[in-house]
PDB file of C-alpha atoms in Angstrom:
ATOM      1  CA  MET A   1     -23.421 -56.502 180.779  1.00 48.00           C
ATOM      2  CA  GLN A   2     -20.059 -55.779 179.239  1.00 52.00           C
ATOM      3  CA  PHE A   3     -21.512 -56.394 175.813  1.00 51.00           C
ATOM      4  CA  SER A   4     -24.210 -53.757 176.251  1.00 50.00           C
ATOM      5  CA  LEU A   5     -21.672 -51.189 177.485  1.00 48.00           C
ATOM      6  CA  MET A   6     -19.557 -51.731 174.380  1.00 51.00           C
ATOM      7  CA  ILE A   7     -22.536 -51.217 172.107  1.00 49.00           C
ATOM      8  CA  ARG A   8     -23.478 -48.010 173.880  1.00 51.00           C
ATOM      9  CA  LYS A   9     -19.944 -46.685 173.567  1.00 51.00           C
ATOM     10  CA  LYS A  10     -19.884 -47.409 169.829  1.00 51.00           C
ATOM     11  CA  VAL A  11     -23.173 -45.670 169.317  1.00 48.00           C
ATOM     12  CA  LYS A  12     -21.915 -42.610 171.143  1.00 51.00           C
ATOM     13  CA  ILE A  13     -18.708 -42.542 169.119  1.00 50.00           C
ATOM     14  CA  ASN A  14     -20.509 -42.930 165.769  1.00 53.00           C
ATOM     15  CA  GLY A  15     -23.071 -40.335 166.825  1.00 53.00           C
ATOM     16  CA  GLY A  16     -20.195 -37.958 167.616  1.00 57.00           C
ATOM     17  CA  LYS A  17     -18.629 -38.537 164.165  1.00 65.00           C
ATOM     18  CA  ASN A  18     -21.903 -37.777 162.440  1.00 72.00           C
ATOM     19  CA  MET A  19     -22.218 -34.624 164.457  1.00 73.00           C
ATOM     20  CA  PHE A  20     -18.731 -33.496 163.401  1.00 72.00           C
ATOM     21  CA  ARG A  21     -19.508 -34.334 159.750  1.00 79.00           C
ATOM     22  CA  LYS A  22     -22.642 -32.223 159.895  1.00 79.00           C
ATOM     23  CA  PHE A  23     -20.721 -29.388 161.535  1.00 77.00           C
ATOM     24  CA  TYR A  24     -17.965 -29.448 158.883  1.00 77.00           C
ATOM     25  CA  THR A  25     -20.503 -29.707 156.063  1.00 81.00           C
ATOM     26  CA  ILE A  26     -22.396 -26.680 157.339  1.00 79.00           C
ATOM     27  CA  LEU A  27     -19.128 -24.779 157.871  1.00 72.00           C
ATOM     28  CA  PHE A  28     -18.034 -25.605 154.306  1.00 71.00           C
ATOM     29  CA  PHE A  29     -21.300 -24.316 152.831  1.00 70.00           C
ATOM     30  CA  ILE A  30     -21.127 -21.135 154.899  1.00 72.00           C
ATOM     31  CA  LEU A  31     -17.582 -20.422 153.708  1.00 68.00           C
ATOM     32  CA  PHE A  32     -18.465 -21.300 150.116  1.00 65.00           C
ATOM     33  CA  ALA A  33     -21.536 -19.043 150.130  1.00 61.00           C
ATOM     34  CA  SER A  34     -19.657 -16.211 151.818  1.00 59.00           C
ATOM     35  CA  SER A  35     -17.011 -16.260 149.103  1.00 59.00           C
ATOM     36  CA  PHE A  36     -19.721 -15.320 146.596  1.00 57.00           C
ATOM     37  CA  MET A  37     -21.178 -12.700 148.919  1.00 56.00           C
ATOM     38  CA  PHE A  38     -17.825 -10.975 149.448  1.00 60.00           C
ATOM     39  CA  SER A  39     -16.750 -11.041 145.809  1.00 63.00           C
ATOM     40  CA  GLN A  40     -18.264  -7.785 144.629  1.00 84.00           C
ATOM     41  CA  THR A  41     -16.036  -7.335 141.585  1.00 88.00           C
ATOM     42  CA  GLY A  42     -15.582  -9.188 138.331  1.00 90.00           C
ATOM     43  CA  ARG A  43     -12.811  -9.727 135.812  1.00 93.00           C
ATOM     44  CA  ILE A  44     -12.314  -9.491 132.062  1.00 95.00           C
ATOM     45  CA  ALA A  45      -9.845 -11.848 130.426  1.00 96.00           C
ATOM     46  CA  GLY A  46      -9.071 -12.839 126.869  1.00 96.00           C
ATOM     47  CA  ARG A  47      -6.616 -13.076 124.028  1.00 96.00           C
ATOM     48  CA  ILE A  48      -5.650 -10.712 121.216  1.00 96.00           C
ATOM     49  CA  THR A  49      -4.636 -12.040 117.801  1.00 95.00           C
ATOM     50  CA  ASP A  50      -4.028 -10.813 114.263  1.00 94.00           C
ATOM     51  CA  LYS A  51      -7.193 -11.219 112.175  1.00 92.00           C
ATOM     52  CA  THR A  52      -5.477 -12.438 108.999  1.00 91.00           C
ATOM     53  CA  THR A  53      -2.625 -14.606 110.308  1.00 92.00           C
ATOM     54  CA  GLY A  54      -3.915 -15.600 113.751  1.00 92.00           C
ATOM     55  CA  GLU A  55      -0.608 -14.632 115.375  1.00 94.00           C
ATOM     56  CA  ILE A  56      -0.687 -13.403 118.948  1.00 94.00           C
ATOM     57  CA  LEU A  57      -0.053  -9.721 119.605  1.00 94.00           C
ATOM     58  CA  ILE A  58       2.358  -9.206 122.486  1.00 94.00           C
ATOM     59  CA  GLY A  59       2.051  -5.901 124.330  1.00 94.00           C
ATOM     60  CA  ALA A  60      -1.349  -4.885 122.966  1.00 95.00           C
ATOM     61  CA  ASN A  61      -3.222  -2.461 125.218  1.00 96.00           C
ATOM     62  CA  ILE A  62      -6.727  -3.078 126.538  1.00 96.00           C
ATOM     63  CA  VAL A  63      -8.600  -0.230 128.226  1.00 96.00           C
ATOM     64  CA  ILE A  64     -12.053  -0.097 129.775  1.00 95.00           C
ATOM     65  CA  GLU A  65     -13.340   3.234 128.497  1.00 94.00           C
ATOM     66  CA  GLY A  66     -14.471   5.687 131.133  1.00 91.00           C
ATOM     67  CA  THR A  67     -12.367   4.051 133.849  1.00 92.00           C
ATOM     68  CA  SER A  68      -8.711   3.830 134.797  1.00 92.00           C
ATOM     69  CA  PHE A  69      -8.679   0.045 134.365  1.00 94.00           C
ATOM     70  CA  GLY A  70      -6.624  -1.615 131.681  1.00 94.00           C
ATOM     71  CA  ALA A  71      -3.985  -4.220 130.902  1.00 96.00           C
ATOM     72  CA  ALA A  72      -1.436  -5.293 128.316  1.00 95.00           C
ATOM     73  CA  THR A  73      -1.101  -8.703 126.732  1.00 95.00           C
ATOM     74  CA  ASP A  74       1.672 -11.018 127.865  1.00 95.00           C
ATOM     75  CA  VAL A  75       3.934 -13.240 125.737  1.00 94.00           C
ATOM     76  CA  SER A  76       1.034 -15.589 125.006  1.00 94.00           C
ATOM     77  CA  GLY A  77      -1.231 -12.740 123.861  1.00 94.00           C
ATOM     78  CA  GLU A  78      -3.462 -13.026 126.928  1.00 96.00           C
ATOM     79  CA  TYR A  79      -4.610 -10.327 129.335  1.00 96.00           C
ATOM     80  CA  LEU A  80      -6.526 -10.077 132.617  1.00 96.00           C
ATOM     81  CA  ILE A  81      -8.215  -7.036 134.144  1.00 95.00           C
ATOM     82  CA  ARG A  82      -9.266  -7.486 137.789  1.00 92.00           C
ATOM     83  CA  GLN A  83     -11.348  -5.616 140.371  1.00 90.00           C
ATOM     84  CA  ILE A  84     -14.007  -4.327 137.935  1.00 93.00           C
ATOM     85  CA  SER A  85     -17.335  -3.245 139.394  1.00 91.00           C
ATOM     86  CA  PRO A  86     -20.330  -5.080 137.899  1.00 92.00           C
ATOM     87  CA  GLY A  87     -21.981  -3.353 134.940  1.00 92.00           C
ATOM     88  CA  ASN A  88     -21.807  -2.845 131.187  1.00 94.00           C
ATOM     89  CA  TYR A  89     -18.648  -1.369 129.681  1.00 94.00           C
ATOM     90  CA  SER A  90     -16.974  -0.528 126.377  1.00 94.00           C
ATOM     91  CA  VAL A  91     -13.594  -2.213 126.043  1.00 95.00           C
ATOM     92  CA  LYS A  92     -11.001  -0.902 123.583  1.00 95.00           C
ATOM     93  CA  ALA A  93      -7.959  -2.764 122.263  1.00 95.00           C
ATOM     94  CA  SER A  94      -5.091  -0.961 120.533  1.00 94.00           C
ATOM     95  CA  TYR A  95      -1.740  -1.973 119.108  1.00 94.00           C
ATOM     96  CA  VAL A  96       0.823  -0.116 117.015  1.00 90.00           C
ATOM     97  CA  GLY A  97       0.245  -0.810 113.332  1.00 89.00           C
ATOM     98  CA  TYR A  98      -3.287  -2.134 113.872  1.00 92.00           C
ATOM     99  CA  GLN A  99      -6.720  -0.545 113.800  1.00 92.00           C
ATOM    100  CA  ASP A 100      -8.272   0.046 117.218  1.00 92.00           C
ATOM    101  CA  VAL A 101     -11.142  -2.301 118.082  1.00 93.00           C
ATOM    102  CA  THR A 102     -13.894  -1.353 120.541  1.00 94.00           C
ATOM    103  CA  ILE A 103     -16.461  -3.831 121.845  1.00 94.00           C
ATOM    104  CA  GLN A 104     -19.463  -2.236 123.518  1.00 94.00           C
ATOM    105  CA  ASN A 105     -21.917  -3.571 126.086  1.00 93.00           C
ATOM    106  CA  VAL A 106     -19.460  -5.969 127.715  1.00 93.00           C
ATOM    107  CA  ARG A 107     -21.244  -7.243 130.804  1.00 93.00           C
ATOM    108  CA  VAL A 108     -19.181  -7.771 133.967  1.00 93.00           C
ATOM    109  CA  VAL A 109     -20.775  -9.903 136.691  1.00 90.00           C
ATOM    110  CA  ALA A 110     -19.555  -9.992 140.298  1.00 87.00           C
ATOM    111  CA  GLY A 111     -17.505 -13.080 141.101  1.00 84.00           C
ATOM    112  CA  LEU A 112     -17.176 -14.193 137.459  1.00 89.00           C
ATOM    113  CA  THR A 113     -14.682 -13.741 134.629  1.00 92.00           C
ATOM    114  CA  THR A 114     -15.959 -12.382 131.316  1.00 93.00           C
ATOM    115  CA  ASP A 115     -14.096 -13.855 128.336  1.00 94.00           C
ATOM    116  CA  LEU A 116     -13.419 -11.257 125.646  1.00 94.00           C
ATOM    117  CA  ASP A 117     -11.149 -12.058 122.692  1.00 95.00           C
ATOM    118  CA  PHE A 118     -10.071  -9.508 120.071  1.00 95.00           C
ATOM    119  CA  GLU A 119      -9.045 -10.004 116.445  1.00 94.00           C
ATOM    120  CA  MET A 120      -7.275  -6.946 115.102  1.00 94.00           C
ATOM    121  CA  SER A 121      -6.702  -5.927 111.472  1.00 92.00           C
ATOM    122  CA  SER A 122      -3.419  -4.353 110.445  1.00 89.00           C
ATOM    123  CA  SER A 123      -3.422  -0.808 109.103  1.00 84.00           C
ATOM    124  CA  ASN A 124      -0.973   1.228 107.119  1.00 76.00           C
ATOM    125  CA  ILE A 125       0.845   3.823 109.119  1.00 69.00           C
ATOM    126  CA  GLN A 126       1.993   6.820 107.131  1.00 71.00           C
ATOM    127  CA  THR A 127       3.866   9.634 108.726  1.00 72.00           C
ATOM    128  CA  GLY A 128       5.397  12.768 107.355  1.00 77.00           C
ATOM    129  CA  GLU A 129       9.056  13.592 107.425  1.00 78.00           C
ATOM    130  CA  VAL A 130      10.426  14.178 110.904  1.00 73.00           C
ATOM    131  CA  VAL A 131      13.154  16.805 111.168  1.00 77.00           C
ATOM    132  CA  ILE A 132      15.012  17.222 114.444  1.00 72.00           C
ATOM    133  CA  VAL A 133      17.052  20.374 114.933  1.00 77.00           C
ATOM    134  CA  SER A 134      19.367  20.553 117.892  1.00 71.00           C
ATOM    135  CA  GLU A 135      20.816  23.778 119.183  1.00 72.00           C
ATOM    136  CA  ARG A 136      23.286  24.327 121.945  1.00 65.00           C
ATOM    137  CA  PRO A 137      22.394  27.068 124.418  1.00 66.00           C
ATOM    138  CA  LEU A 138      24.775  30.015 124.602  1.00 66.00           C
ATOM    139  CA  ILE A 139      25.045  29.802 128.403  1.00 67.00           C
ATOM    140  CA  GLU A 140      25.029  26.555 130.366  1.00 66.00           C
ATOM    141  CA  LYS A 141      23.117  27.374 133.559  1.00 68.00           C
ATOM    142  CA  SER A 142      23.974  24.074 135.223  1.00 68.00           C
ATOM    143  CA  SER A 143      27.724  24.415 134.664  1.00 64.00           C
ATOM    144  CA  THR A 144      29.781  25.527 137.668  1.00 63.00           C
ATOM    145  CA  ASN A 145      33.063  25.979 135.851  1.00 67.00           C
ATOM    146  CA  ALA A 146      34.213  27.689 132.673  1.00 65.00           C
ATOM    147  CA  ILE A 147      33.637  25.692 129.518  1.00 66.00           C
ATOM    148  CA  ARG A 148      35.282  26.627 126.269  1.00 69.00           C
ATOM    149  CA  ILE A 149      33.951  25.005 123.084  1.00 72.00           C
ATOM    150  CA  VAL A 150      35.957  25.115 119.858  1.00 73.00           C
ATOM    151  CA  SER A 151      34.032  24.158 116.738  1.00 76.00           C
ATOM    152  CA  GLY A 152      35.342  22.936 113.409  1.00 77.00           C
ATOM    153  CA  GLU A 153      34.795  26.378 111.891  1.00 80.00           C
ATOM    154  CA  ASP A 154      36.954  27.950 114.599  1.00 76.00           C
ATOM    155  CA  ILE A 155      39.775  25.506 113.927  1.00 76.00           C
ATOM    156  CA  THR A 156      39.807  26.244 110.191  1.00 80.00           C
ATOM    157  CA  THR A 157      39.979  29.998 110.751  1.00 80.00           C
ATOM    158  CA  LEU A 158      42.708  29.890 113.434  1.00 77.00           C
ATOM    159  CA  PRO A 159      46.385  29.841 112.432  1.00 78.00           C
ATOM    160  CA  VAL A 160      47.140  26.467 114.048  1.00 76.00           C
ATOM    161  CA  ARG A 161      48.876  23.314 112.884  1.00 78.00           C
ATOM    162  CA  SER A 162      48.232  20.793 115.676  1.00 79.00           C
ATOM    163  CA  VAL A 163      46.019  20.072 118.643  1.00 78.00           C
ATOM    164  CA  ASP A 164      48.712  21.450 120.918  1.00 83.00           C
ATOM    165  CA  ASP A 165      48.393  24.830 119.218  1.00 80.00           C
ATOM    166  CA  ILE A 166      44.618  24.809 119.749  1.00 76.00           C
ATOM    167  CA  ILE A 167      45.031  23.993 123.441  1.00 78.00           C
ATOM    168  CA  ALA A 168      47.693  26.657 123.846  1.00 79.00           C
ATOM    169  CA  LEU A 169      45.232  29.315 122.599  1.00 74.00           C
ATOM    170  CA  GLN A 170      42.642  28.405 125.221  1.00 74.00           C
ATOM    171  CA  PRO A 171      42.538  30.477 128.444  1.00 68.00           C
TER     172      PRO A 171
END
């Protein structure tokens, strides 16, 4: 009689373990499936390199045209744009000294990462002469006290011999 009670207890215990395994398996699949249901956005990731040398381009800009989404490459030339709604987009890469590259019809799928690498060609940048002219305003509106400015022309026209003479002429 004791032997039969022990067998029944073991069967109940093993039956309970199987029940918990089934419960955890079902729970795992529900959580796994719900992660795909709740991920309603995708990502675009990739790397930007120089077309001729293969060097990485640090700080290159990537913009999804028609949206406010974009990124810049890190020190390894890689970028990642998150939270993109599913659809087809045009993605533009730009970098100073390189020609802009636009890839059209980039498909973004919810819950997945689209790999998009760019190879950029260098371009010659030619600019005209830049002349900067600075002028001092006659009246400083932000000044609360009297300011007296003596220029080099004033010093040459005044009958002075030292800095003390210049200071003595100031009110």
